[in-house]
PDB file of C-alpha atoms in Angstrom:
ATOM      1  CA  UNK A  15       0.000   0.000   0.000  1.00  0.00           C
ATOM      2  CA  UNK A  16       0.924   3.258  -0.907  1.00  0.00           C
ATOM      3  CA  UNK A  17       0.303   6.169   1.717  1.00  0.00           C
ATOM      4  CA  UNK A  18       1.960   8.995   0.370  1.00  0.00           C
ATOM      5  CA  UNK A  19       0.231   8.728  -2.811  1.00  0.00           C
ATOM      6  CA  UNK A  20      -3.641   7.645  -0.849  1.00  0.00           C
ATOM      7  CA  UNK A  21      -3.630   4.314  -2.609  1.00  0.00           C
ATOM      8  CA  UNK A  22      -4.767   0.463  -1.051  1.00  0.00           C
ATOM      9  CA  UNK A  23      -5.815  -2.462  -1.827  1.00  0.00           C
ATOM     10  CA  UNK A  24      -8.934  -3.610  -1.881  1.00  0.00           C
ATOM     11  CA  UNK A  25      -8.686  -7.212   0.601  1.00  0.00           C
ATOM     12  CA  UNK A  26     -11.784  -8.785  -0.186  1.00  0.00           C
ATOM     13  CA  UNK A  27     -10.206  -8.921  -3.950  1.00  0.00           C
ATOM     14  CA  UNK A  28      -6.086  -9.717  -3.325  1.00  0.00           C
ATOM     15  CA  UNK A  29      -5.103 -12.890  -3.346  1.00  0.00           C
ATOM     16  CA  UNK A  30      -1.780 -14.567  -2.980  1.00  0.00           C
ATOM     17  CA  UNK A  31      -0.551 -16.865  -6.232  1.00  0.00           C
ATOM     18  CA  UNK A  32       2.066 -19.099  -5.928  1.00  0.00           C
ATOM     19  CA  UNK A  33       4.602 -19.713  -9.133  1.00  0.00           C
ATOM     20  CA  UNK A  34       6.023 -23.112  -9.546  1.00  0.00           C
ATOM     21  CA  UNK A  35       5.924 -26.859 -10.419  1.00  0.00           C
ATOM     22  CA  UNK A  36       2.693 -28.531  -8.806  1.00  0.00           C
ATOM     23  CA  UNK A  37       4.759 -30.372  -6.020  1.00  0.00           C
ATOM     24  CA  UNK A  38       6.254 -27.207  -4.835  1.00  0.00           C
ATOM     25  CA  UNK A  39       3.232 -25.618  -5.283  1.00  0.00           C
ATOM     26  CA  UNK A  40       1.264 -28.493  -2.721  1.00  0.00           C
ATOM     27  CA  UNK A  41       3.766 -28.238  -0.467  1.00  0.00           C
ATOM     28  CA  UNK A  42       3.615 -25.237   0.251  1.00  0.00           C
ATOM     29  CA  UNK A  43       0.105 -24.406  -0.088  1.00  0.00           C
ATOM     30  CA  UNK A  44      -0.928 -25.607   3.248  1.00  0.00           C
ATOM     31  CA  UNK A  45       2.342 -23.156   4.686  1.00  0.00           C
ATOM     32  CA  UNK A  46       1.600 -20.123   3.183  1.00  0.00           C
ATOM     33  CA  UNK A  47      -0.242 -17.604   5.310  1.00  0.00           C
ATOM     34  CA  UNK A  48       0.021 -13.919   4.321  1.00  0.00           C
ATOM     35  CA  UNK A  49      -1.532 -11.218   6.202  1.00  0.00           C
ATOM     36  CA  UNK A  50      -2.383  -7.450   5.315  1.00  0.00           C
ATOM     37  CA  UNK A  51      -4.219  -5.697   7.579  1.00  0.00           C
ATOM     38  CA  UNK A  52      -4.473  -8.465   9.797  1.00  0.00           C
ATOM     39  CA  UNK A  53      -6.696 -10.277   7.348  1.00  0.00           C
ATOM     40  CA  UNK A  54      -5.412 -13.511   6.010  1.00  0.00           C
ATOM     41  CA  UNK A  55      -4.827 -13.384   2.307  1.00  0.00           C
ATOM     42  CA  UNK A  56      -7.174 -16.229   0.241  1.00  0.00           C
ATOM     43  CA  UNK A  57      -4.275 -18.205  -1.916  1.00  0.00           C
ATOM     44  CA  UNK A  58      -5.728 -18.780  -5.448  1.00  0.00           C
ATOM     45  CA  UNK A  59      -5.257 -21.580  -7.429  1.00  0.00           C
ATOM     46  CA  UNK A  60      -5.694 -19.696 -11.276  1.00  0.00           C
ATOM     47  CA  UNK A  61      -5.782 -15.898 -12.235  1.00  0.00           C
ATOM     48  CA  UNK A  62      -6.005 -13.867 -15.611  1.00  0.00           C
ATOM     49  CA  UNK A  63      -3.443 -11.926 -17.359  1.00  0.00           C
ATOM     50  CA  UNK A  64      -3.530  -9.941 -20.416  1.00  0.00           C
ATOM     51  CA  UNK A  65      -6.258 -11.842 -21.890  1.00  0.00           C
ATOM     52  CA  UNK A  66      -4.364 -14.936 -20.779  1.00  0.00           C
ATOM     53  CA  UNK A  67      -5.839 -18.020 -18.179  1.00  0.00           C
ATOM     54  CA  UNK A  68      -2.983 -18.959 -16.344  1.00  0.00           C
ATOM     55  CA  UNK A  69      -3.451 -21.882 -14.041  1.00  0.00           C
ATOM     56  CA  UNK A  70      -0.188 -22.427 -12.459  1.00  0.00           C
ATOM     57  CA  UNK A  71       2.080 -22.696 -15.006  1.00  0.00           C
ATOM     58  CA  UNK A  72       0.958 -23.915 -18.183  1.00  0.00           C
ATOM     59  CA  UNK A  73       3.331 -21.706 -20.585  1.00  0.00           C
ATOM     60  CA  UNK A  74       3.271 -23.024 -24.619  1.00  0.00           C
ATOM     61  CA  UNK A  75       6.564 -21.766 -25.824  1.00  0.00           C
ATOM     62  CA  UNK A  76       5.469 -23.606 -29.239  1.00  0.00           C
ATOM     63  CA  UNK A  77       2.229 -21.321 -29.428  1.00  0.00           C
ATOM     64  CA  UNK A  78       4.701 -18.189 -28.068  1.00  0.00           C
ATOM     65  CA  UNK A  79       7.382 -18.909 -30.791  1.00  0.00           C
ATOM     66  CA  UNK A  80       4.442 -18.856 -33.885  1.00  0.00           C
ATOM     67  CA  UNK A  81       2.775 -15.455 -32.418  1.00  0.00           C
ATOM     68  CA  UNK A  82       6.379 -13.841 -32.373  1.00  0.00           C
ATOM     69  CA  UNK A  83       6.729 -15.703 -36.241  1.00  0.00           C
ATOM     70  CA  UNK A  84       3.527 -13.874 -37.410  1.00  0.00           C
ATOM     71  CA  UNK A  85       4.742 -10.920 -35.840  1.00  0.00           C
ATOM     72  CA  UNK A  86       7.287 -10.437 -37.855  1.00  0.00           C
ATOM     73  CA  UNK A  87       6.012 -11.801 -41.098  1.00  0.00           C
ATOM     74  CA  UNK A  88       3.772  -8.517 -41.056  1.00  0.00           C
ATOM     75  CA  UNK A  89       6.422  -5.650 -41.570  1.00  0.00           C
ATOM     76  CA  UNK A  90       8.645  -8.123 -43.370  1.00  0.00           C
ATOM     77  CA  UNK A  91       7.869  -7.311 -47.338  1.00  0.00           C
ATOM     78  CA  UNK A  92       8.532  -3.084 -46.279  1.00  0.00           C
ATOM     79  CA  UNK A  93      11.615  -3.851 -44.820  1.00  0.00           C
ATOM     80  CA  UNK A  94      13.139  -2.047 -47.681  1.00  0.00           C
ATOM     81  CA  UNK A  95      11.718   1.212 -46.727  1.00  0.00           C
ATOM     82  CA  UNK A  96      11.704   1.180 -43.387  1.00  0.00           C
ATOM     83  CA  UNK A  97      14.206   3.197 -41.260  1.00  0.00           C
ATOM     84  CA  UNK A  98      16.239   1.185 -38.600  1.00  0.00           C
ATOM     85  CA  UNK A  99      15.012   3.141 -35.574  1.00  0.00           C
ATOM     86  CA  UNK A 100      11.155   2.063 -37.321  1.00  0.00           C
ATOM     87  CA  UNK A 101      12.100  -1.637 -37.453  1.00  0.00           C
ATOM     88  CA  UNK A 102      13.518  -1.873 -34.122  1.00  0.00           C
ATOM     89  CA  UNK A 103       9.941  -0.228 -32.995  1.00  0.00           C
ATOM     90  CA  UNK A 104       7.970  -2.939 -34.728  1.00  0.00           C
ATOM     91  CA  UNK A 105      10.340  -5.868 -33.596  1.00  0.00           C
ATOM     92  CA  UNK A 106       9.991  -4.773 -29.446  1.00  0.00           C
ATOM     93  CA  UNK A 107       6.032  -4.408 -30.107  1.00  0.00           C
ATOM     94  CA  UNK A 108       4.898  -7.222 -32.377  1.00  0.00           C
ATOM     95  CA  UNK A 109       7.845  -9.914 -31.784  1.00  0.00           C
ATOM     96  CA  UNK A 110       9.690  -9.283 -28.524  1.00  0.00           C
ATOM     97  CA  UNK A 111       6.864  -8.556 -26.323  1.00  0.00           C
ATOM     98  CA  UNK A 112       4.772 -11.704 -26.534  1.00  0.00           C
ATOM     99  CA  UNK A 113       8.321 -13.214 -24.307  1.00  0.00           C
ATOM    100  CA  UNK A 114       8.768  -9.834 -22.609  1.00  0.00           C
ATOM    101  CA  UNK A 115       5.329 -11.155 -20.365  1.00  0.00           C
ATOM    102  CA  UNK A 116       6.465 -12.637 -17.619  1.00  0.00           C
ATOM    103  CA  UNK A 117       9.947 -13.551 -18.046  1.00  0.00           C
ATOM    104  CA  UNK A 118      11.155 -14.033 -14.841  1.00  0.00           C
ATOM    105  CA  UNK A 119       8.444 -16.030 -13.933  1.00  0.00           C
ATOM    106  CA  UNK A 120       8.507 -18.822 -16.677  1.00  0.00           C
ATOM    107  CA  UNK A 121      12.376 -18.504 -17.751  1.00  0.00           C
ATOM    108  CA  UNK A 122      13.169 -21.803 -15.267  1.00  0.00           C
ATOM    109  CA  UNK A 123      10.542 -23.918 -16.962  1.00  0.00           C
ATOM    110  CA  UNK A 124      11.951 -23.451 -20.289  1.00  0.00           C
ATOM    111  CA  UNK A 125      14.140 -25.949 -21.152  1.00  0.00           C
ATOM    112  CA  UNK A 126      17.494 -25.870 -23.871  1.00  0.00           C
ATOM    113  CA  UNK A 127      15.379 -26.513 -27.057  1.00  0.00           C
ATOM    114  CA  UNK A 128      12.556 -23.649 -25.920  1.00  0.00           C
ATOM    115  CA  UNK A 129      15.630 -21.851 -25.258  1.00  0.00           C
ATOM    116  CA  UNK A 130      17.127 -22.099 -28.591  1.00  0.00           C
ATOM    117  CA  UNK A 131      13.937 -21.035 -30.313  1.00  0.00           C
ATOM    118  CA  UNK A 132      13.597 -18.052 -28.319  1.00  0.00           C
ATOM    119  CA  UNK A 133      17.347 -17.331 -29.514  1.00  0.00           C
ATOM    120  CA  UNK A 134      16.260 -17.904 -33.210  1.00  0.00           C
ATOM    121  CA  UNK A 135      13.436 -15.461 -32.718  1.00  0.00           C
ATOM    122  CA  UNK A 136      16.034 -13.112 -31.680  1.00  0.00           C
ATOM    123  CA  UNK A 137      18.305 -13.627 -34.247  1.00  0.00           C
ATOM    124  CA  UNK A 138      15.430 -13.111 -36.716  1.00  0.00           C
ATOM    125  CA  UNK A 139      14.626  -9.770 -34.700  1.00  0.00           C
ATOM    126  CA  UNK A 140      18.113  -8.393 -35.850  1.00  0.00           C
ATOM    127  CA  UNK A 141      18.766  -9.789 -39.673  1.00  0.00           C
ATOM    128  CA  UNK A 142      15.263  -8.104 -40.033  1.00  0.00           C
ATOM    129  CA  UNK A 143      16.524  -4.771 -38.498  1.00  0.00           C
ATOM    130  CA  UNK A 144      20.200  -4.481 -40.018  1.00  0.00           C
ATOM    131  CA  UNK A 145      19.049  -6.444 -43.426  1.00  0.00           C
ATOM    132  CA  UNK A 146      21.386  -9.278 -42.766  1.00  0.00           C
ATOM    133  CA  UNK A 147      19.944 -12.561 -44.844  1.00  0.00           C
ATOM    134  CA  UNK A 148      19.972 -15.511 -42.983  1.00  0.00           C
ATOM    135  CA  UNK A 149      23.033 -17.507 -43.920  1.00  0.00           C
ATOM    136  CA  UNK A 150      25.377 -14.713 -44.658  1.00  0.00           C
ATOM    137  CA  UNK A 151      28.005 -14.923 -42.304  1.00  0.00           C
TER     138      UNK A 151
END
């Protein structure tokens, strides 16, 4: 809560949501007691983000790795006439921030290969903003 600037929240709507695998999240579900106000905080089991249903953590790096595809495919043919400061724009809002959400949440449940795709989405980010083709080296 925020005194100097009059804000609080409202307790009969915050709840506490625990991040993690489903054992760590049973164990310590039972363990967890947070208070504010001296009112115990209800620990909820699913919540919704930008448009998204998270229930604990169900993160599709597949379905992640096509938006950020499509993203890109869309300024793609005008790449030619584009300016780089323009590019780099349209690369942080249509590609970048669909793995911007939540990073350090879901980072340690991606695993080397999701990894690697996220790097090739990168990659792709910068031949598209410096014009570099994809097997010059």
């Amino acid at each position: 809560m925020s005194k100097k600037f009059d804000l609080s929240l409202n307790l009969s709507k915050t709840k506490v949501l625990l991040f993690g695998s489903k054992n760590a999240c049973n164990q310590f579900d039972e363990n967890i007691h947070v208070k504010l106000n001296d009112v115990n905080l209800e620990v909820a089991e699913e919540c919704r983000t930008n448009f998204r249903h998270l229930t604990s953590i169900q993160i599709s790096p597949t379905q992640m790795y096509w938006w950020a595809v499509c993203g890109l495919k869309t300024p793609y043919p005008h790449r030619k006439v584009l300016s780089k400061a323009t590019k780099t724009t349209l690369c942080e809002a249509l590609v970048l921030s669909h793995f911007d959400f939540c990073m350090p949440v879901y980072r340690p449940c991606l695993d080397s290969s999701d990894l690697y795709r996220l790097q090739e989405v990168q990659n792709s980010c910068l031949r598209f903003i410096h014009g570099v083709r994809k097997f010059n080296s």
